[in-house]
Coordinates of N, CA and C in Angstrom, one line a residue:
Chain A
X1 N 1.2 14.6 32.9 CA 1.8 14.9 31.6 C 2.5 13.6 31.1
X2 N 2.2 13.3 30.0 CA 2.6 12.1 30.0 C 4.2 11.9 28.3
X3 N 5.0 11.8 28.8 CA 6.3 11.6 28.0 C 6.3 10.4 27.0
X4 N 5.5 9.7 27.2 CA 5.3 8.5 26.3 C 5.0 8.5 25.4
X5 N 5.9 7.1 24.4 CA 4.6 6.7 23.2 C 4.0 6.0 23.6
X6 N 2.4 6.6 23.3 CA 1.5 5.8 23.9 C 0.9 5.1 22.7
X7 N 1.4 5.2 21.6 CA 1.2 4.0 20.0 C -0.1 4.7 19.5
X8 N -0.4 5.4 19.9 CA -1.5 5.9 19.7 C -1.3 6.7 17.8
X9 N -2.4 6.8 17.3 CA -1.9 7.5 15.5 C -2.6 6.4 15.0
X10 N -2.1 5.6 15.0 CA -2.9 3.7 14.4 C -1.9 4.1 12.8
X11 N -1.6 2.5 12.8 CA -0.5 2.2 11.7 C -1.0 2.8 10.3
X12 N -2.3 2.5 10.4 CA -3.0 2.3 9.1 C -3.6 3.6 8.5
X13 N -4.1 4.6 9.5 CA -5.2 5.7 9.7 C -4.5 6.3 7.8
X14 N -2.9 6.8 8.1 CA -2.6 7.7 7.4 C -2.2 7.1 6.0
X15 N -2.0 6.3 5.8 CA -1.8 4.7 4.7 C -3.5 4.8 3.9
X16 N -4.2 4.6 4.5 CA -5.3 4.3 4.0 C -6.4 6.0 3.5
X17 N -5.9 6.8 4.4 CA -6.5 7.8 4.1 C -5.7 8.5 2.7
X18 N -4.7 8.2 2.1 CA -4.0 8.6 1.1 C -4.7 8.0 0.1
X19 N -4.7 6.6 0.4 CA -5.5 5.6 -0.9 C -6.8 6.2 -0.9
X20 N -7.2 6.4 -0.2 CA -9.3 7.1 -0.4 C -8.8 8.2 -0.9
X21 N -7.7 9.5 -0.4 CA -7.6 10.4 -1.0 C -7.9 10.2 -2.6
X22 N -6.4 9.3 -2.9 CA -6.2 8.9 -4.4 C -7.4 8.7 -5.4
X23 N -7.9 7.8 -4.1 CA -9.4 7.3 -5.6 C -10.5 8.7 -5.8
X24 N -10.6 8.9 -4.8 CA -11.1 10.5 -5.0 C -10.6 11.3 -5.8
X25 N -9.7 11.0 -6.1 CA -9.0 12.2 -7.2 C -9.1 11.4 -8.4
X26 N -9.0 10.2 -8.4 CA -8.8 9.5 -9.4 C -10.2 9.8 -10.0
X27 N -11.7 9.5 -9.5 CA -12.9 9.4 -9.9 C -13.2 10.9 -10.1
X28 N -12.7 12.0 -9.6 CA -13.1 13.3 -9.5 C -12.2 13.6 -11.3
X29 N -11.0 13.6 -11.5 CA -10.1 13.8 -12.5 C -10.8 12.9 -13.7
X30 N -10.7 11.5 -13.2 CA -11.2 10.9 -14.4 C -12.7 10.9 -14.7
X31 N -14.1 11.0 -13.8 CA -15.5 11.6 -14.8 C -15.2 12.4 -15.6
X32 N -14.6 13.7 -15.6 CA -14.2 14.6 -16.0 C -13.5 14.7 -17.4
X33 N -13.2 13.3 -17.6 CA -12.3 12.9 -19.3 C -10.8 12.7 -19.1
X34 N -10.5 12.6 -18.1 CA -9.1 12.7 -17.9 C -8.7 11.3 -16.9
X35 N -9.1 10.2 -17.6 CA -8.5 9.1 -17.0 C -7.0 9.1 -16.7
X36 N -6.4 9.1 -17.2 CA -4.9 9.3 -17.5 C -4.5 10.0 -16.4
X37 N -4.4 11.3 -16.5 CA -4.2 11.8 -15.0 C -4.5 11.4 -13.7
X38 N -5.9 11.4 -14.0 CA -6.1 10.2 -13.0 C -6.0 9.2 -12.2
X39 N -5.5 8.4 -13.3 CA -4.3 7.3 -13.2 C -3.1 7.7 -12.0
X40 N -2.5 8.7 -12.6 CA -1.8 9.4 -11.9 C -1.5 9.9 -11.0
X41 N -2.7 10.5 -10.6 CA -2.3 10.7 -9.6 C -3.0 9.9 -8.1
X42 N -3.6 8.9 -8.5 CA -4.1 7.6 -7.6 C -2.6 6.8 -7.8
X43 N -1.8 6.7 -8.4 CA -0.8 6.5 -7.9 C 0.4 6.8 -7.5
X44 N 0.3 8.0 -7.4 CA 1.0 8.7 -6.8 C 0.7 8.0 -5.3
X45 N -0.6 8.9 -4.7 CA -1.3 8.7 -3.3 C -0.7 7.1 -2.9
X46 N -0.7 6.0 -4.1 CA -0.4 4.7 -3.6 C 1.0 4.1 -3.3
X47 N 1.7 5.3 -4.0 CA 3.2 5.0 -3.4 C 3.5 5.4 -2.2
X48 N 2.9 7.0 -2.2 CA 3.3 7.7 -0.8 C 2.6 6.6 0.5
X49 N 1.8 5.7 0.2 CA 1.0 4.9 1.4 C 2.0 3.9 1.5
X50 N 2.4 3.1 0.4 CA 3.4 2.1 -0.1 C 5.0 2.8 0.9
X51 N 5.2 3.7 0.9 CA 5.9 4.2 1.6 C 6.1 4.3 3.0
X52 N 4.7 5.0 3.1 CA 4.7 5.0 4.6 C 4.2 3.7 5.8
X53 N 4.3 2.3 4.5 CA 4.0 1.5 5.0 C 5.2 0.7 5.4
X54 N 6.2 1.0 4.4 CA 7.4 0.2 4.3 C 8.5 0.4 5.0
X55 N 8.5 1.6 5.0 CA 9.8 2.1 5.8 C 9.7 2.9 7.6
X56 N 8.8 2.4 7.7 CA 8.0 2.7 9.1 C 9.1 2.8 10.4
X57 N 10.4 2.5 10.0 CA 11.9 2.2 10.9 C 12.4 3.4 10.8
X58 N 12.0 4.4 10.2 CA 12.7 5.7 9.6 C 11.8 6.5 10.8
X59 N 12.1 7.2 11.3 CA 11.8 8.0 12.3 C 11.0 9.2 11.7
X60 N 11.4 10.1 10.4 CA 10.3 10.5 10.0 C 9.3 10.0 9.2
X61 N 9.8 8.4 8.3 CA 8.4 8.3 7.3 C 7.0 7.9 8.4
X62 N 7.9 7.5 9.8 CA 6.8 6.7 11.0 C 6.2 8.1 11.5
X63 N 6.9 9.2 11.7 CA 5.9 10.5 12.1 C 5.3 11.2 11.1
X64 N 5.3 10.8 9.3 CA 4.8 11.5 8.4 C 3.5 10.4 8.0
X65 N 3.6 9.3 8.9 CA 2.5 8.2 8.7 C 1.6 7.9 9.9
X66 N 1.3 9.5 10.9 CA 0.8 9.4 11.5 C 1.1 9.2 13.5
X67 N 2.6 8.3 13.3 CA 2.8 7.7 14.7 C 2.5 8.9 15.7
X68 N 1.9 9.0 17.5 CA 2.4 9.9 17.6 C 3.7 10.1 18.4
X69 N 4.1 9.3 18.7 CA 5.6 9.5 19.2 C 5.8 10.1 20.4
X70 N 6.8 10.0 21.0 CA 7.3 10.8 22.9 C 7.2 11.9 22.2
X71 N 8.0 12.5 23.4 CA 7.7 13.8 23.8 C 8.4 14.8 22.6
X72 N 9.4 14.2 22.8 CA 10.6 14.6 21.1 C 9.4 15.1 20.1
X73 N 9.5 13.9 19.9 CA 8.5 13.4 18.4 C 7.5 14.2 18.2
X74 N 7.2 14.2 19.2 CA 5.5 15.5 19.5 C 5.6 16.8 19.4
X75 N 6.9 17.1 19.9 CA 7.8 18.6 19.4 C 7.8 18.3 18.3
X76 N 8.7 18.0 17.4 CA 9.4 18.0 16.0 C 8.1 18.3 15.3
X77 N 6.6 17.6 15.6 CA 5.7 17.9 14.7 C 4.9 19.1 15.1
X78 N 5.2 19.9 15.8 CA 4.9 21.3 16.0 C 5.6 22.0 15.2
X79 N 7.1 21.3 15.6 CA 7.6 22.7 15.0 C 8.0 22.7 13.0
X80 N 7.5 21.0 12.7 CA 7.3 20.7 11.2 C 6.1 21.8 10.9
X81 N 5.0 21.9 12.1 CA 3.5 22.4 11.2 C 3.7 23.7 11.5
X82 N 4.7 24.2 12.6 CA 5.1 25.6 12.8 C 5.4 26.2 11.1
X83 N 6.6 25.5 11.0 CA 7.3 25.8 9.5 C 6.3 25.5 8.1
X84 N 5.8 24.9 8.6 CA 4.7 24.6 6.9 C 3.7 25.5 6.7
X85 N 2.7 26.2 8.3 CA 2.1 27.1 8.2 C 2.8 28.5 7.7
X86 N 3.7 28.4 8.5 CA 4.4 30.1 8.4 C 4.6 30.4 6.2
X87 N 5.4 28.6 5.9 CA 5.3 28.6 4.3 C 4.1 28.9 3.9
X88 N 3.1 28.5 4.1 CA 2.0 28.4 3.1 C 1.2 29.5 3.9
X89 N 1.5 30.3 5.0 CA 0.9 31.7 5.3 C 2.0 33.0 4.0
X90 N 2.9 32.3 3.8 CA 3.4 33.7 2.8 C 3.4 33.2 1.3
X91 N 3.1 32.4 1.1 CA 2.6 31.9 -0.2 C 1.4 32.3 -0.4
X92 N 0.1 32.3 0.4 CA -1.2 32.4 -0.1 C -1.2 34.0 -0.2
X93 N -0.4 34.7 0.9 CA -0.3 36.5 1.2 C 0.1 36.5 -0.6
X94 N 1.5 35.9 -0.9 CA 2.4 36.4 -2.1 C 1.2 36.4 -3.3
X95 N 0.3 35.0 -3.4 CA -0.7 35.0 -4.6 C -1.8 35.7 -4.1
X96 N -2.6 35.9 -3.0 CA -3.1 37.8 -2.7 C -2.7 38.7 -3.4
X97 N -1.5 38.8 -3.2 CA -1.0 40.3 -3.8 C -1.0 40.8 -5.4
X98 N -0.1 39.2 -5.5 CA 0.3 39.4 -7.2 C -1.4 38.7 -7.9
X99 N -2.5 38.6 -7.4 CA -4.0 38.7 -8.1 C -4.1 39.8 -8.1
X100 N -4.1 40.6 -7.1 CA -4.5 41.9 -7.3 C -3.8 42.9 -8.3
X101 N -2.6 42.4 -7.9 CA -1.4 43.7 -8.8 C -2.1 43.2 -10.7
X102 N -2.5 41.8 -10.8 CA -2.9 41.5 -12.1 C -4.4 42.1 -12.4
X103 N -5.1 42.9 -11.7 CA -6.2 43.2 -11.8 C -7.3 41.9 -11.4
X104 N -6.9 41.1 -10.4 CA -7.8 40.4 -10.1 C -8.4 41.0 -9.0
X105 N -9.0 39.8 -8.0 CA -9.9 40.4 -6.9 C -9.6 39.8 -5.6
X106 N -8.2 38.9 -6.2 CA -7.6 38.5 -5.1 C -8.2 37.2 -4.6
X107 N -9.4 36.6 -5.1 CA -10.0 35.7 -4.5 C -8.9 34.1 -5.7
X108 N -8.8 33.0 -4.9 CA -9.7 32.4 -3.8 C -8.7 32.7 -2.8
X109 N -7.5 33.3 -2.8 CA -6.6 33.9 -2.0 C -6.8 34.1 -0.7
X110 N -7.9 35.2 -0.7 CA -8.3 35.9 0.3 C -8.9 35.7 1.5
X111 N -9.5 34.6 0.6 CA -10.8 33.4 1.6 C -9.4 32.5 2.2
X112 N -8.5 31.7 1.6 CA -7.8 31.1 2.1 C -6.5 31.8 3.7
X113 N -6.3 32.5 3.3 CA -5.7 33.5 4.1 C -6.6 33.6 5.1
X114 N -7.7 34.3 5.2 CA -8.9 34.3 6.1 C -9.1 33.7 7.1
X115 N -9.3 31.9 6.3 CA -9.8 31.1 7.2 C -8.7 30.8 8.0
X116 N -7.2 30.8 7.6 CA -5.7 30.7 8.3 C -5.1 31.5 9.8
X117 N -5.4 32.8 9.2 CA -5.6 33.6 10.0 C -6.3 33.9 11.0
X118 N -7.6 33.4 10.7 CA -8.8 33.1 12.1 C -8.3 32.2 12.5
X119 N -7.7 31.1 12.1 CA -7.7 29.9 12.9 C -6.7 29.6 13.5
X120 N -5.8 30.4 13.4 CA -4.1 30.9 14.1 C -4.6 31.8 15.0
X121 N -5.4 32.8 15.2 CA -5.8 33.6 16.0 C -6.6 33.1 17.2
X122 N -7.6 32.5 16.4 CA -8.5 31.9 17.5 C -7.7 31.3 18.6
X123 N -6.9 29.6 17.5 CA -6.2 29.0 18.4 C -5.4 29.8 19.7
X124 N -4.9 30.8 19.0 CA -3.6 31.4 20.2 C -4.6 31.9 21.4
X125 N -5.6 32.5 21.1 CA -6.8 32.8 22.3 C -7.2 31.6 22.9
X126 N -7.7 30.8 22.3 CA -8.2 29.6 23.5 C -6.7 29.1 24.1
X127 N -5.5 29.0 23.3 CA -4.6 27.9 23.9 C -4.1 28.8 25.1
X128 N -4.3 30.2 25.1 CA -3.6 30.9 26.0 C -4.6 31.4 27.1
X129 N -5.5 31.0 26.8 CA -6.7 31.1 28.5 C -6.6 29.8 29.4
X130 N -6.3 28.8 28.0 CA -6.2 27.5 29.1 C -4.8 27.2 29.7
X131 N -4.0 28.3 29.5 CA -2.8 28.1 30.2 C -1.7 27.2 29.3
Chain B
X1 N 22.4 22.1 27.5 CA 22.6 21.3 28.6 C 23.2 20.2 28.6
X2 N 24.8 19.9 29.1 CA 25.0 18.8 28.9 C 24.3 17.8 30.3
X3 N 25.0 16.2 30.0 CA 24.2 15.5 31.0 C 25.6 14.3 31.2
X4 N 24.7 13.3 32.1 CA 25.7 12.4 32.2 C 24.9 10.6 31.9
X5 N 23.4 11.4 30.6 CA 22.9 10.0 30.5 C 23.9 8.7 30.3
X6 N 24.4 9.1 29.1 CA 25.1 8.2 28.4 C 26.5 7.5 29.3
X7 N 26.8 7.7 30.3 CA 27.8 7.5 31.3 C 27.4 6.4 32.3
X8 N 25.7 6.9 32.7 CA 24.9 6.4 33.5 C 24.8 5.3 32.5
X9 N 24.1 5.0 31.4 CA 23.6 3.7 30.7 C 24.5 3.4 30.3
X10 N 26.2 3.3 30.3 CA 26.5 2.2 29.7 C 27.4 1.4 31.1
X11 N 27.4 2.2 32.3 CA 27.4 1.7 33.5 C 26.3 0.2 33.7
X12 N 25.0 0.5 33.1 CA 24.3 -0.4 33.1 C 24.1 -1.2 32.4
X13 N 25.2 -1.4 31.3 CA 25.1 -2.3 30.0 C 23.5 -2.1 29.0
X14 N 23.4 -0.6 29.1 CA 22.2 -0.8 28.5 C 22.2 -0.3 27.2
X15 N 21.4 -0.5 26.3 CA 21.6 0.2 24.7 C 20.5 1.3 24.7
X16 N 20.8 2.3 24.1 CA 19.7 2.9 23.5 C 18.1 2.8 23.4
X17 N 18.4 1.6 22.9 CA 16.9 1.0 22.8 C 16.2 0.8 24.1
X18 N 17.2 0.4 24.9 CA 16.9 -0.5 26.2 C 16.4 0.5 27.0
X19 N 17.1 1.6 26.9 CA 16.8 2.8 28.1 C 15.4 3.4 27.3
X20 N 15.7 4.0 25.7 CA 14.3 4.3 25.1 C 12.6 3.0 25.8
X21 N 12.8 2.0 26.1 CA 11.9 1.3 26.2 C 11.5 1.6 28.0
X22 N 12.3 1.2 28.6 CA 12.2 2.0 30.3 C 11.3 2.7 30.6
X23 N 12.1 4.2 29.5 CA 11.5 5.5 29.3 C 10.2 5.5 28.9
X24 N 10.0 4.8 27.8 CA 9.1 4.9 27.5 C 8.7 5.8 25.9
X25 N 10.2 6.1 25.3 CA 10.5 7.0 24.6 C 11.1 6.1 23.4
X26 N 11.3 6.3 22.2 CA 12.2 6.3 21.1 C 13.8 5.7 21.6
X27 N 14.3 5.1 20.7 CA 15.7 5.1 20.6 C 16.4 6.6 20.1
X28 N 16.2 6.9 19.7 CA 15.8 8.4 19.0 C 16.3 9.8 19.8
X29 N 15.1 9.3 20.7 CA 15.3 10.6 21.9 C 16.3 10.7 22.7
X30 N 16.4 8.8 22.9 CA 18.1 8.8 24.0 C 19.2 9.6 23.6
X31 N 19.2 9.2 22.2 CA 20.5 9.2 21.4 C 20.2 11.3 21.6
X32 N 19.2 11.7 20.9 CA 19.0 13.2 20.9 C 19.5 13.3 22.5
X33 N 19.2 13.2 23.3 CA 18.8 13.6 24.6 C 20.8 13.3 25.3
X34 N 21.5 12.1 24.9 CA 22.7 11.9 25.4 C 23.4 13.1 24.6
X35 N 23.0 13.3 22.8 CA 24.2 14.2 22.5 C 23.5 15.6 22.6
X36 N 22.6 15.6 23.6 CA 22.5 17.2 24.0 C 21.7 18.2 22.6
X37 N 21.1 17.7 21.8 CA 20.7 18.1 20.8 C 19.0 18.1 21.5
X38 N 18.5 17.6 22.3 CA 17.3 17.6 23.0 C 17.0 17.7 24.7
X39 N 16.5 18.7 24.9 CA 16.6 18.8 26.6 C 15.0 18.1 26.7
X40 N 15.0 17.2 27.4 CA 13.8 16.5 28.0 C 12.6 17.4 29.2
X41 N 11.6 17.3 28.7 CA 10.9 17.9 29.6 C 10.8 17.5 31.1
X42 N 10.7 18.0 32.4 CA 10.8 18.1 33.3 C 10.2 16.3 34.3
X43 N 9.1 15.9 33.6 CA 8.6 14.7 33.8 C 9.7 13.8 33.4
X44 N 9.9 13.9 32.4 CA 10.8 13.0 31.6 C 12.6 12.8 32.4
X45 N 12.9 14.0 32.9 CA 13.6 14.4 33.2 C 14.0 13.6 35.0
X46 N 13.0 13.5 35.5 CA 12.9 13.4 36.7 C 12.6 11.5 36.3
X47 N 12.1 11.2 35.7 CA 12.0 9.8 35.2 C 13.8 9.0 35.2
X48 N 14.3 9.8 34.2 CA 15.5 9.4 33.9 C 16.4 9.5 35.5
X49 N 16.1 10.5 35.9 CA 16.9 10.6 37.4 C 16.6 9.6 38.8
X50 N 15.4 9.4 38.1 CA 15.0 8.3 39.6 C 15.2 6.6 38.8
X51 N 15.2 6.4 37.5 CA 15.6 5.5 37.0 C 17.4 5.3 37.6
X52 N 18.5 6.0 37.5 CA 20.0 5.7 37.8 C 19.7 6.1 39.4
X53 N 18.6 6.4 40.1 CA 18.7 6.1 41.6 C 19.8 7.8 41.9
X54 N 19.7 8.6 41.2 CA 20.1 10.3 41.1 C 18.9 11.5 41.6
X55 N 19.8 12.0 41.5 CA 18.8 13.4 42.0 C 19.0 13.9 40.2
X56 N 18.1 15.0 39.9 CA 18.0 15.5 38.4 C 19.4 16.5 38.5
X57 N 19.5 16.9 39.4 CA 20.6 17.9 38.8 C 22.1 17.1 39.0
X58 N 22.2 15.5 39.3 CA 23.4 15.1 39.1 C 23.6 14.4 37.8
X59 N 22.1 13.9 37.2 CA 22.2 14.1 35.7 C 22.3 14.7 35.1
X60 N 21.4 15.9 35.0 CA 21.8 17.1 34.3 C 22.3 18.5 34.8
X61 N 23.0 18.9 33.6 CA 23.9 20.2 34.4 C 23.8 21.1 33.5
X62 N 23.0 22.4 34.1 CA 22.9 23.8 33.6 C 24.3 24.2 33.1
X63 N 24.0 24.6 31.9 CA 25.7 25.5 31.6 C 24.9 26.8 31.8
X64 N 26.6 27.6 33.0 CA 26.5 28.6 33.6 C 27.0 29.6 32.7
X65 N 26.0 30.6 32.8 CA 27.0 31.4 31.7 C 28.1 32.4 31.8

């Protein structure tokens, strides 16, 4: 078991995958007639990389940019993705509901919740056979 | 849980960093780990104990309830 940082994450991975995000959005928003936003929100993606390149001293912008950090570190991001699933497991429930209550069909809701659910479920089955 | 890292490292004129690099850990963690806001896992734990030349439980000390 190993306690270490072992530097492992790569400086760059989460920096650069923002900017690809960005232009993706940028080309997807702007074919579409909407340069401008587009604009937008490609730089958005370029600050948050611009960020997580700069301030890398900050203990969380270095674990929200990928690092993977000791043992700590490696906790704190469990229990960051503990807290963001549990948020966005009663957000997608809450827009479920209130589609339906509006006469919808509850979709894309439904599907999203789904795939969440299975995959919280599944996980806890394999992580709990392997001990 | 408290401990007696911080007692032990500055016995050895060491900083934060100094012991984080040893460890193998963060500056971060020390600091977490001396003011008791982080209990180290059992590897880590036994690391830190054979590093001040200790047994684990003269570093750290179960509060009894």
């Amino acid at each position: 078991m190993s306690t270490k940082n072992d530097g492992k994450g790569g400086r760059w991975l989460v920096p650069v995958t923002s900017v690809v995000g960005g232009l993706a959005m940028f080309l997807a928003v702007g074919l579409n007639g909407d340069w401008v936003l587009g604009s937008l929100l490609l730089g958005i993606m370029v600050v948050y990389a611009a960020v997580l390149l700069l301030f890398r001293r900050s203990e969380s912008v270095a674990l929200l940019g990928g690092d993977e950090g000791d043992e700590r570190q490696r906790t704190l991001r469990l229990r960051a993705s503990d807290f963001g699933f549990s948020v966005l497991a009663v957000f997608c429930v809450g827009g479920f509901v209130v589609d339906l209550a509006r006469g919808g069909d509850g979709m894309p809701w439904a599907v999203i919740c789904g795939v969440g659910g299975a995959s919280f479920a599944g996980a806890l089955i394999v992580l709990s056979r392997r001990g | 849980m408290r401990n007696d890292v911080r007692e032990l490292r500055l016995t050895r004129g060491l900083s934060q960093g100094d012991l984080g690099k040893v460890l193998g850990v963060s500056r971060q963690t020390v600091n977490a780990i001396e003011t008791g806001r982080y209990s180290p896992s059992l590897p880590l734990a036994i690391t830190l104990a054979r590093f001040f030349e200790r047994a684990v439980e003269e570093v750290f000390h179960v509060d009894q309830e």
